Amino acid sequence: MSPQATDQPFEGARVLVGVSGGIAAYKTCTLVSRLAQAGAEVTVAMTAGAARFVTPMTFQALSARPVYTDPFEHIESHDPQHVRLARSLDAAIVAPCTMNMMATLAHGFASDAVSLILSAVRMSTTPVLLAPSMNSQMWLRPSTQRNLNQLMQDGYEIITPEEGWQACRTSGPGRMAEPDVLLARLADAIRTTREVSGGGRVEEA
């Protein structure tokens, strides 16, 4: 049963943190740590690219839970598409959400652990937030903006990237929002969902 109190939105909440392959993955370590400290049950899923920036062992240590890295490896059950996990979540966030991950989700592919789990999330009852992170030229590219519009139409909540210094040694839009911003948006999403649902989590066999 999800907690009722709105002043502690993460206490007992089940949160999926998806990580795709961008340098901003280092910020996601802080996000996962803060969620765990706030009482959330955090499950991390990673793409192969993400594991080149931060190791799965790091997220396993921070979350105290197994990390999903392979869509064909069933680390907690014999559920081949991780439907049980997806439908038990209170919220999900992809941070960083790269240009490639935005395209993957916008076009309905489920080719990695992150997109596979999200494909089974019932978005009418479970908020899914995306925190884009990429070079400013990639962010402003027409294809990215088309995918952004499609994702919003599909019901994803977008945490708009910030302007600032980027790893490519330029400054502009595309910098992933800071962990405090991600936490605040997640908290708001969970509170809103509980108000609509009456505070309960619907679990399926």
C-alpha positions as protocol buffer text, in pm:
chain_id: "A"
residue {
  index: 1
  type: MET
  ca { x: 0 y: 0 z: 0 }
}
residue {
  index: 2
  type: SER
  ca { x: 139 y: 338 z: -94 }
}
residue {
  index: 3
  type: PRO
  ca { x: 176 y: 592 z: 186 }
}
residue {
  index: 4
  type: GLN
  ca { x: -94 y: 853 z: 221 }
}
residue {
  index: 5
  type: ALA
  ca { x: 110 y: 1140 z: 358 }
}
residue {
  index: 6
  type: THR
  ca { x: 188 y: 1406 z: 102 }
}
residue {
  index: 7
  type: ASP
  ca { x: 476 y: 1554 z: 301 }
}
residue {
  index: 8
  type: GLN
  ca { x: 675 y: 1232 z: 254 }
}
residue {
  index: 9
  type: PRO
  ca { x: 591 y: 1138 z: -104 }
}
residue {
  index: 10
  type: PHE
  ca { x: 880 y: 894 z: -147 }
}
residue {
  index: 11
  type: GLU
  ca { x: 827 y: 691 z: 171 }
}
residue {
  index: 12
  type: GLY
  ca { x: 745 y: 340 z: 47 }
}
residue {
  index: 13
  type: ALA
  ca { x: 707 y: 456 z: -313 }
}
residue {
  index: 14
  type: ARG
  ca { x: 825 y: 227 z: -591 }
}
residue {
  index: 15
  type: VAL
  ca { x: 1024 y: 430 z: -842 }
}
residue {
  index: 16
  type: LEU
  ca { x: 1194 y: 317 z: -1161 }
}
residue {
  index: 17
  type: VAL
  ca { x: 1498 y: 519 z: -1262 }
}
residue {
  index: 18
  type: GLY
  ca { x: 1597 y: 457 z: -1622 }
}
residue {
  index: 19
  type: VAL
  ca { x: 1946 y: 562 z: -1727 }
}
residue {
  index: 20
  type: SER
  ca { x: 2052 y: 605 z: -2088 }
}
residue {
  index: 21
  type: GLY
  ca { x: 2399 y: 670 z: -2223 }
}
residue {
  index: 22
  type: GLY
  ca { x: 2493 y: 1029 z: -2153 }
}
residue {
  index: 23
  type: ILE
  ca { x: 2756 y: 1203 z: -1941 }
}
residue {
  index: 24
  type: ALA
  ca { x: 2480 y: 1341 z: -1716 }
}
residue {
  index: 25
  type: ALA
  ca { x: 2441 y: 988 z: -1576 }
}
residue {
  index: 26
  type: TYR
  ca { x: 2673 y: 1098 z: -1297 }
}
residue {
  index: 27
  type: LYS
  ca { x: 2392 y: 1323 z: -1168 }
}
residue {
  index: 28
  type: THR
  ca { x: 2159 y: 1025 z: -1160 }
}
residue {
  index: 29
  type: CYS
  ca { x: 2372 y: 872 z: -887 }
}
residue {
  index: 30
  type: THR
  ca { x: 2268 y: 1161 z: -662 }
}
residue {
  index: 31
  type: LEU
  ca { x: 1905 y: 1119 z: -766 }
}
residue {
  index: 32
  type: VAL
  ca { x: 1902 y: 747 z: -679 }
}
residue {
  index: 33
  type: SER
  ca { x: 2080 y: 807 z: -349 }
}
residue {
  index: 34
  type: ARG
  ca { x: 1838 y: 1083 z: -246 }
}
residue {
  index: 35
  type: LEU
  ca { x: 1535 y: 872 z: -339 }
}
residue {
  index: 36
  type: ALA
  ca { x: 1664 y: 578 z: -135 }
}
residue {
  index: 37
  type: GLN
  ca { x: 1738 y: 802 z: 163 }
}
residue {
  index: 38
  type: ALA
  ca { x: 1383 y: 939 z: 141 }
}
residue {
  index: 39
  type: GLY
  ca { x: 1241 y: 589 z: 179 }
}
residue {
  index: 40
  type: ALA
  ca { x: 1171 y: 495 z: -183 }
}
residue {
  index: 41
  type: GLU
  ca { x: 1216 y: 147 z: -324 }
}
residue {
  index: 42
  type: VAL
  ca { x: 1430 y: 235 z: -625 }
}
residue {
  index: 43
  type: THR
  ca { x: 1481 y: 5 z: -920 }
}
residue {
  index: 44
  type: VAL
  ca { x: 1741 y: 114 z: -1175 }
}
residue {
  index: 45
  type: ALA
  ca { x: 1739 y: 5 z: -1539 }
}
residue {
  index: 46
  type: MET
  ca { x: 2025 y: 93 z: -1770 }
}
residue {
  index: 47
  type: THR
  ca { x: 2105 y: 85 z: -2140 }
}
residue {
  index: 48
  type: ALA
  ca { x: 2436 y: -57 z: -2258 }
}
residue {
  index: 49
  type: GLY
  ca { x: 2551 y: 299 z: -2327 }
}
residue {
  index: 50
  type: ALA
  ca { x: 2470 y: 410 z: -1974 }
}
residue {
  index: 51
  type: ALA
  ca { x: 2697 y: 140 z: -1832 }
}
residue {
  index: 52
  type: ARG
  ca { x: 2988 y: 305 z: -2012 }
}
residue {
  index: 53
  type: PHE
  ca { x: 2945 y: 614 z: -1793 }
}
residue {
  index: 54
  type: VAL
  ca { x: 2839 y: 464 z: -1457 }
}
residue {
  index: 55
  type: THR
  ca { x: 2866 y: 98 z: -1362 }
}
residue {
  index: 56
  type: PRO
  ca { x: 2561 y: -105 z: -1263 }
}
residue {
  index: 57
  type: MET
  ca { x: 2741 y: -188 z: -938 }
}
residue {
  index: 58
  type: THR
  ca { x: 2732 y: 181 z: -842 }
}
residue {
  index: 59
  type: PHE
  ca { x: 2354 y: 195 z: -878 }
}
residue {
  index: 60
  type: GLN
  ca { x: 2313 y: -140 z: -704 }
}
residue {
  index: 61
  type: ALA
  ca { x: 2508 y: -5 z: -406 }
}
residue {
  index: 62
  type: LEU
  ca { x: 2306 y: 318 z: -397 }
}
residue {
  index: 63
  type: SER
  ca { x: 1965 y: 151 z: -434 }
}
residue {
  index: 64
  type: ALA
  ca { x: 2038 y: -176 z: -251 }
}
residue {
  index: 65
  type: ARG
  ca { x: 1848 y: -351 z: -532 }
}
residue {
  index: 66
  type: PRO
  ca { x: 1938 y: -545 z: -846 }
}
residue {
  index: 67
  type: VAL
  ca { x: 1995 y: -336 z: -1158 }
}
residue {
  index: 68
  type: TYR
  ca { x: 1832 y: -423 z: -1490 }
}
residue {
  index: 69
  type: THR
  ca { x: 2078 y: -403 z: -1780 }
}
residue {
  index: 70
  type: ASP
  ca { x: 1965 y: -675 z: -2020 }
}
residue {
  index: 71
  type: PRO
  ca { x: 1610 y: -706 z: -2161 }
}
residue {
  index: 72
  type: PHE
  ca { x: 1661 y: -1083 z: -2182 }
}
residue {
  index: 73
  type: GLU
  ca { x: 1786 y: -1133 z: -1826 }
}
residue {
  index: 74
  type: HIS
  ca { x: 1517 y: -1186 z: -1562 }
}
residue {
  index: 75
  type: ILE
  ca { x: 1688 y: -1094 z: -1238 }
}
residue {
  index: 76
  type: GLU
  ca { x: 1386 y: -1093 z: -1004 }
}
residue {
  index: 77
  type: SER
  ca { x: 1124 y: -1316 z: -1165 }
}
residue {
  index: 78
  type: HIS
  ca { x: 1039 y: -1524 z: -1470 }
}
residue {
  index: 79
  type: ASP
  ca { x: 843 y: -1237 z: -1618 }
}
residue {
  index: 80
  type: PRO
  ca { x: 1002 y: -1201 z: -1964 }
}
residue {
  index: 81
  type: GLN
  ca { x: 884 y: -846 z: -2029 }
}
residue {
  index: 82
  type: HIS
  ca { x: 904 y: -722 z: -1670 }
}
residue {
  index: 83
  type: VAL
  ca { x: 530 y: -654 z: -1669 }
}
residue {
  index: 84
  type: ARG
  ca { x: 498 y: -723 z: -1296 }
}
residue {
  index: 85
  type: LEU
  ca { x: 766 y: -464 z: -1217 }
}
residue {
  index: 86
  type: ALA
  ca { x: 619 y: -207 z: -1456 }
}
residue {
  index: 87
  type: ARG
  ca { x: 269 y: -232 z: -1314 }
}
residue {
  index: 88
  type: SER
  ca { x: 380 y: -209 z: -951 }
}
residue {
  index: 89
  type: LEU
  ca { x: 546 y: 131 z: -993 }
}
residue {
  index: 90
  type: ASP
  ca { x: 432 y: 460 z: -842 }
}
residue {
  index: 91
  type: ALA
  ca { x: 642 y: 659 z: -1088 }
}
residue {
  index: 92
  type: ALA
  ca { x: 924 y: 629 z: -1339 }
}
residue {
  index: 93
  type: ILE
  ca { x: 1187 y: 869 z: -1463 }
}
residue {
  index: 94
  type: VAL
  ca { x: 1450 y: 844 z: -1735 }
}
residue {
  index: 95
  type: ALA
  ca { x: 1753 y: 1055 z: -1649 }
}
residue {
  index: 96
  type: PRO
  ca { x: 1942 y: 1123 z: -1860 }
}
residue {
  index: 97
  type: CYS
  ca { x: 1706 y: 1075 z: -2151 }
}
residue {
  index: 98
  type: THR
  ca { x: 1930 y: 1099 z: -2455 }
}
residue {
  index: 99
  type: MET
  ca { x: 1837 y: 1189 z: -2812 }
}
residue {
  index: 100
  type: ASN
  ca { x: 1843 y: 819 z: -2895 }
}
residue {
  index: 101
  type: MET
  ca { x: 1620 y: 725 z: -2601 }
}
residue {
  index: 102
  type: MET
  ca { x: 1372 y: 997 z: -2694 }
}
residue {
  index: 103
  type: ALA
  ca { x: 1354 y: 853 z: -3045 }
}
residue {
  index: 104
  type: THR
  ca { x: 1321 y: 499 z: -2910 }
}
residue {
  index: 105
  type: LEU
  ca { x: 1026 y: 588 z: -2689 }
}
residue {
  index: 106
  type: ALA
  ca { x: 861 y: 819 z: -2943 }
}
residue {
  index: 107
  type: HIS
  ca { x: 860 y: 544 z: -3205 }
}
residue {
  index: 108
  type: GLY
  ca { x: 756 y: 262 z: -2975 }
}
residue {
  index: 109
  type: PHE
  ca { x: 1070 y: 50 z: -2972 }
}
residue {
  index: 110
  type: ALA
  ca { x: 1155 y: -177 z: -2677 }
}
residue {
  index: 111
  type: SER
  ca { x: 1511 y: -272 z: -2759 }
}
residue {
  index: 112
  type: ASP
  ca { x: 1682 y: -226 z: -2422 }
}
residue {
  index: 113
  type: ALA
  ca { x: 1603 y: -277 z: -2055 }
}
residue {
  index: 114
  type: VAL
  ca { x: 1476 y: 79 z: -2004 }
}
residue {
  index: 115
  type: SER
  ca { x: 1239 y: 100 z: -2300 }
}
residue {
  index: 116
  type: LEU
  ca { x: 1121 y: -259 z: -2246 }
}
residue {
  index: 117
  type: ILE
  ca { x: 1009 y: -191 z: -1889 }
}
residue {
  index: 118
  type: LEU
  ca { x: 850 y: 140 z: -1985 }
}
residue {
  index: 119
  type: SER
  ca { x: 657 y: -30 z: -2265 }
}
residue {
  index: 120
  type: ALA
  ca { x: 464 y: -220 z: -1997 }
}
residue {
  index: 121
  type: VAL
  ca { x: 391 y: 82 z: -1775 }
}
residue {
  index: 122
  type: ARG
  ca { x: 26 y: 185 z: -1766 }
}
residue {
  index: 123
  type: MET
  ca { x: 76 y: 558 z: -1817 }
}
residue {
  index: 124
  type: SER
  ca { x: -283 y: 644 z: -1737 }
}
residue {
  index: 125
  type: THR
  ca { x: -211 y: 560 z: -1372 }
}
residue {
  index: 126
  type: THR
  ca { x: 170 y: 581 z: -1346 }
}
residue {
  index: 127
  type: PRO
  ca { x: 354 y: 904 z: -1430 }
}
residue {
  index: 128
  type: VAL
  ca { x: 661 y: 865 z: -1650 }
}
residue {
  index: 129
  type: LEU
  ca { x: 901 y: 1161 z: -1649 }
}
residue {
  index: 130
  type: LEU
  ca { x: 1178 y: 1221 z: -1900 }
}
residue {
  index: 131
  type: ALA
  ca { x: 1482 y: 1440 z: -1828 }
}
residue {
  index: 132
  type: PRO
  ca { x: 1643 y: 1507 z: -2166 }
}
residue {
  index: 133
  type: SER
  ca { x: 2017 y: 1560 z: -2183 }
}
residue {
  index: 134
  type: MET
  ca { x: 2220 y: 1626 z: -2497 }
}
residue {
  index: 135
  type: ASN
  ca { x: 2427 y: 1874 z: -2694 }
}
residue {
  index: 136
  type: SER
  ca { x: 2240 y: 2193 z: -2777 }
}
residue {
  index: 137
  type: GLN
  ca { x: 2247 y: 2121 z: -3149 }
}
residue {
  index: 138
  type: MET
  ca { x: 2102 y: 1775 z: -3088 }
}
residue {
  index: 139
  type: TRP
  ca { x: 1829 y: 1927 z: -2869 }
}
residue {
  index: 140
  type: LEU
  ca { x: 1736 y: 2186 z: -3130 }
}
residue {
  index: 141
  type: ARG
  ca { x: 1741 y: 1939 z: -3419 }
}
residue {
  index: 142
  type: PRO
  ca { x: 1399 y: 1916 z: -3592 }
}
residue {
  index: 143
  type: SER
  ca { x: 1380 y: 1538 z: -3541 }
}
residue {
  index: 144
  type: THR
  ca { x: 1434 y: 1579 z: -3166 }
}
residue {
  index: 145
  type: GLN
  ca { x: 1164 y: 1844 z: -3146 }
}
residue {
  index: 146
  type: ARG
  ca { x: 924 y: 1620 z: -3340 }
}
residue {
  index: 147
  type: ASN
  ca { x: 997 y: 1335 z: -3101 }
}
residue {
  index: 148
  type: LEU
  ca { x: 951 y: 1571 z: -2806 }
}
residue {
  index: 149
  type: ASN
  ca { x: 606 y: 1670 z: -2930 }
}
residue {
  index: 150
  type: GLN
  ca { x: 512 y: 1306 z: -2986 }
}
residue {
  index: 151
  type: LEU
  ca { x: 626 y: 1207 z: -2638 }
}
residue {
  index: 152
  type: MET
  ca { x: 417 y: 1482 z: -2479 }
}
residue {
  index: 153
  type: GLN
  ca { x: 114 y: 1373 z: -2682 }
}
residue {
  index: 154
  type: ASP
  ca { x: 173 y: 1017 z: -2561 }
}
residue {
  index: 155
  type: GLY
  ca { x: 157 y: 1130 z: -2199 }
}
residue {
  index: 156
  type: TYR
  ca { x: 521 y: 1154 z: -2094 }
}
residue {
  index: 157
  type: GLU
  ca { x: 606 y: 1442 z: -1861 }
}
residue {
  index: 158
  type: ILE
  ca { x: 908 y: 1635 z: -1985 }
}
residue {
  index: 159
  type: ILE
  ca { x: 1152 y: 1801 z: -1746 }
}
residue {
  index: 160
  type: THR
  ca { x: 1283 y: 2070 z: -1976 }
}
residue {
  index: 161
  type: PRO
  ca { x: 1662 y: 2075 z: -1996 }
}
residue {
  index: 162
  type: GLU
  ca { x: 1848 y: 2380 z: -1876 }
}
residue {
  index: 163
  type: GLU
  ca { x: 2090 y: 2611 z: -2051 }
}
residue {
  index: 164
  type: GLY
  ca { x: 2450 y: 2597 z: -1944 }
}
residue {
  index: 165
  type: TRP
  ca { x: 2798 y: 2455 z: -1990 }
}
residue {
  index: 166
  type: GLN
  ca { x: 2806 y: 2121 z: -2168 }
}
residue {
  index: 167
  type: ALA
  ca { x: 3061 y: 1842 z: -2201 }
}
residue {
  index: 168
  type: CYS
  ca { x: 3127 y: 1945 z: -2563 }
}
residue {
  index: 169
  type: ARG
  ca { x: 3277 y: 2271 z: -2429 }
}
residue {
  index: 170
  type: THR
  ca { x: 2989 y: 2487 z: -2549 }
}
residue {
  index: 171
  type: SER
  ca { x: 2702 y: 2655 z: -2368 }
}
residue {
  index: 172
  type: GLY
  ca { x: 2337 y: 2627 z: -2465 }
}
residue {
  index: 173
  type: PRO
  ca { x: 2011 y: 2438 z: -2406 }
}
residue {
  index: 174
  type: GLY
  ca { x: 2022 y: 2065 z: -2345 }
}
residue {
  index: 175
  type: ARG
  ca { x: 2185 y: 2035 z: -2003 }
}
residue {
  index: 176
  type: MET
  ca { x: 1994 y: 1789 z: -1783 }
}
residue {
  index: 177
  type: ALA
  ca { x: 1809 y: 1945 z: -1491 }
}
residue {
  index: 178
  type: GLU
  ca { x: 1977 y: 1914 z: -1152 }
}
residue {
  index: 179
  type: PRO
  ca { x: 1881 y: 1634 z: -909 }
}
residue {
  index: 180
  type: ASP
  ca { x: 1684 y: 1873 z: -685 }
}
residue {
  index: 181
  type: VAL
  ca { x: 1463 y: 1964 z: -980 }
}
residue {
  index: 182
  type: LEU
  ca { x: 1413 y: 1599 z: -1074 }
}
residue {
  index: 183
  type: LEU
  ca { x: 1319 y: 1510 z: -716 }
}
residue {
  index: 184
  type: ALA
  ca { x: 1070 y: 1795 z: -692 }
}
residue {
  index: 185
  type: ARG
  ca { x: 901 y: 1697 z: -1018 }
}
residue {
  index: 186
  type: LEU
  ca { x: 885 y: 1333 z: -914 }
}
residue {
  index: 187
  type: ALA
  ca { x: 735 y: 1428 z: -579 }
}
residue {
  index: 188
  type: ASP
  ca { x: 469 y: 1641 z: -747 }
}
residue {
  index: 189
  type: ALA
  ca { x: 384 y: 1361 z: -989 }
}
residue {
  index: 190
  type: ILE
  ca { x: 345 y: 1105 z: -711 }
}
residue {
  index: 191
  type: ARG
  ca { x: 131 y: 1338 z: -499 }
}
residue {
  index: 192
  type: THR
  ca { x: -98 y: 1411 z: -794 }
}
residue {
  index: 193
  type: THR
  ca { x: -136 y: 1044 z: -878 }
}
residue {
  index: 194
  type: ARG
  ca { x: -224 y: 957 z: -519 }
}
residue {
  index: 195
  type: GLU
  ca { x: -481 y: 1232 z: -499 }
}
residue {
  index: 196
  type: VAL
  ca { x: -649 y: 1097 z: -813 }
}
residue {
  index: 197
  type: SER
  ca { x: -631 y: 732 z: -709 }
}
residue {
  index: 198
  type: GLY
  ca { x: -715 y: 785 z: -343 }
}
residue {
  index: 199
  type: GLY
  ca { x: -366 y: 683 z: -229 }
}
residue {
  index: 200
  type: GLY
  ca { x: -362 y: 320 z: -332 }
}
residue {
  index: 201
  type: ARG
  ca { x: -140 y: 134 z: -576 }
}
residue {
  index: 202
  type: VAL
  ca { x: -302 y: -112 z: -810 }
}
residue {
  index: 203
  type: GLU
  ca { x: -99 y: -431 z: -837 }
}
residue {
  index: 204
  type: GLU
  ca { x: -155 y: -709 z: -1086 }
}
residue {
  index: 205
  type: ALA
  ca { x: -69 y: -1074 z: -1064 }
}
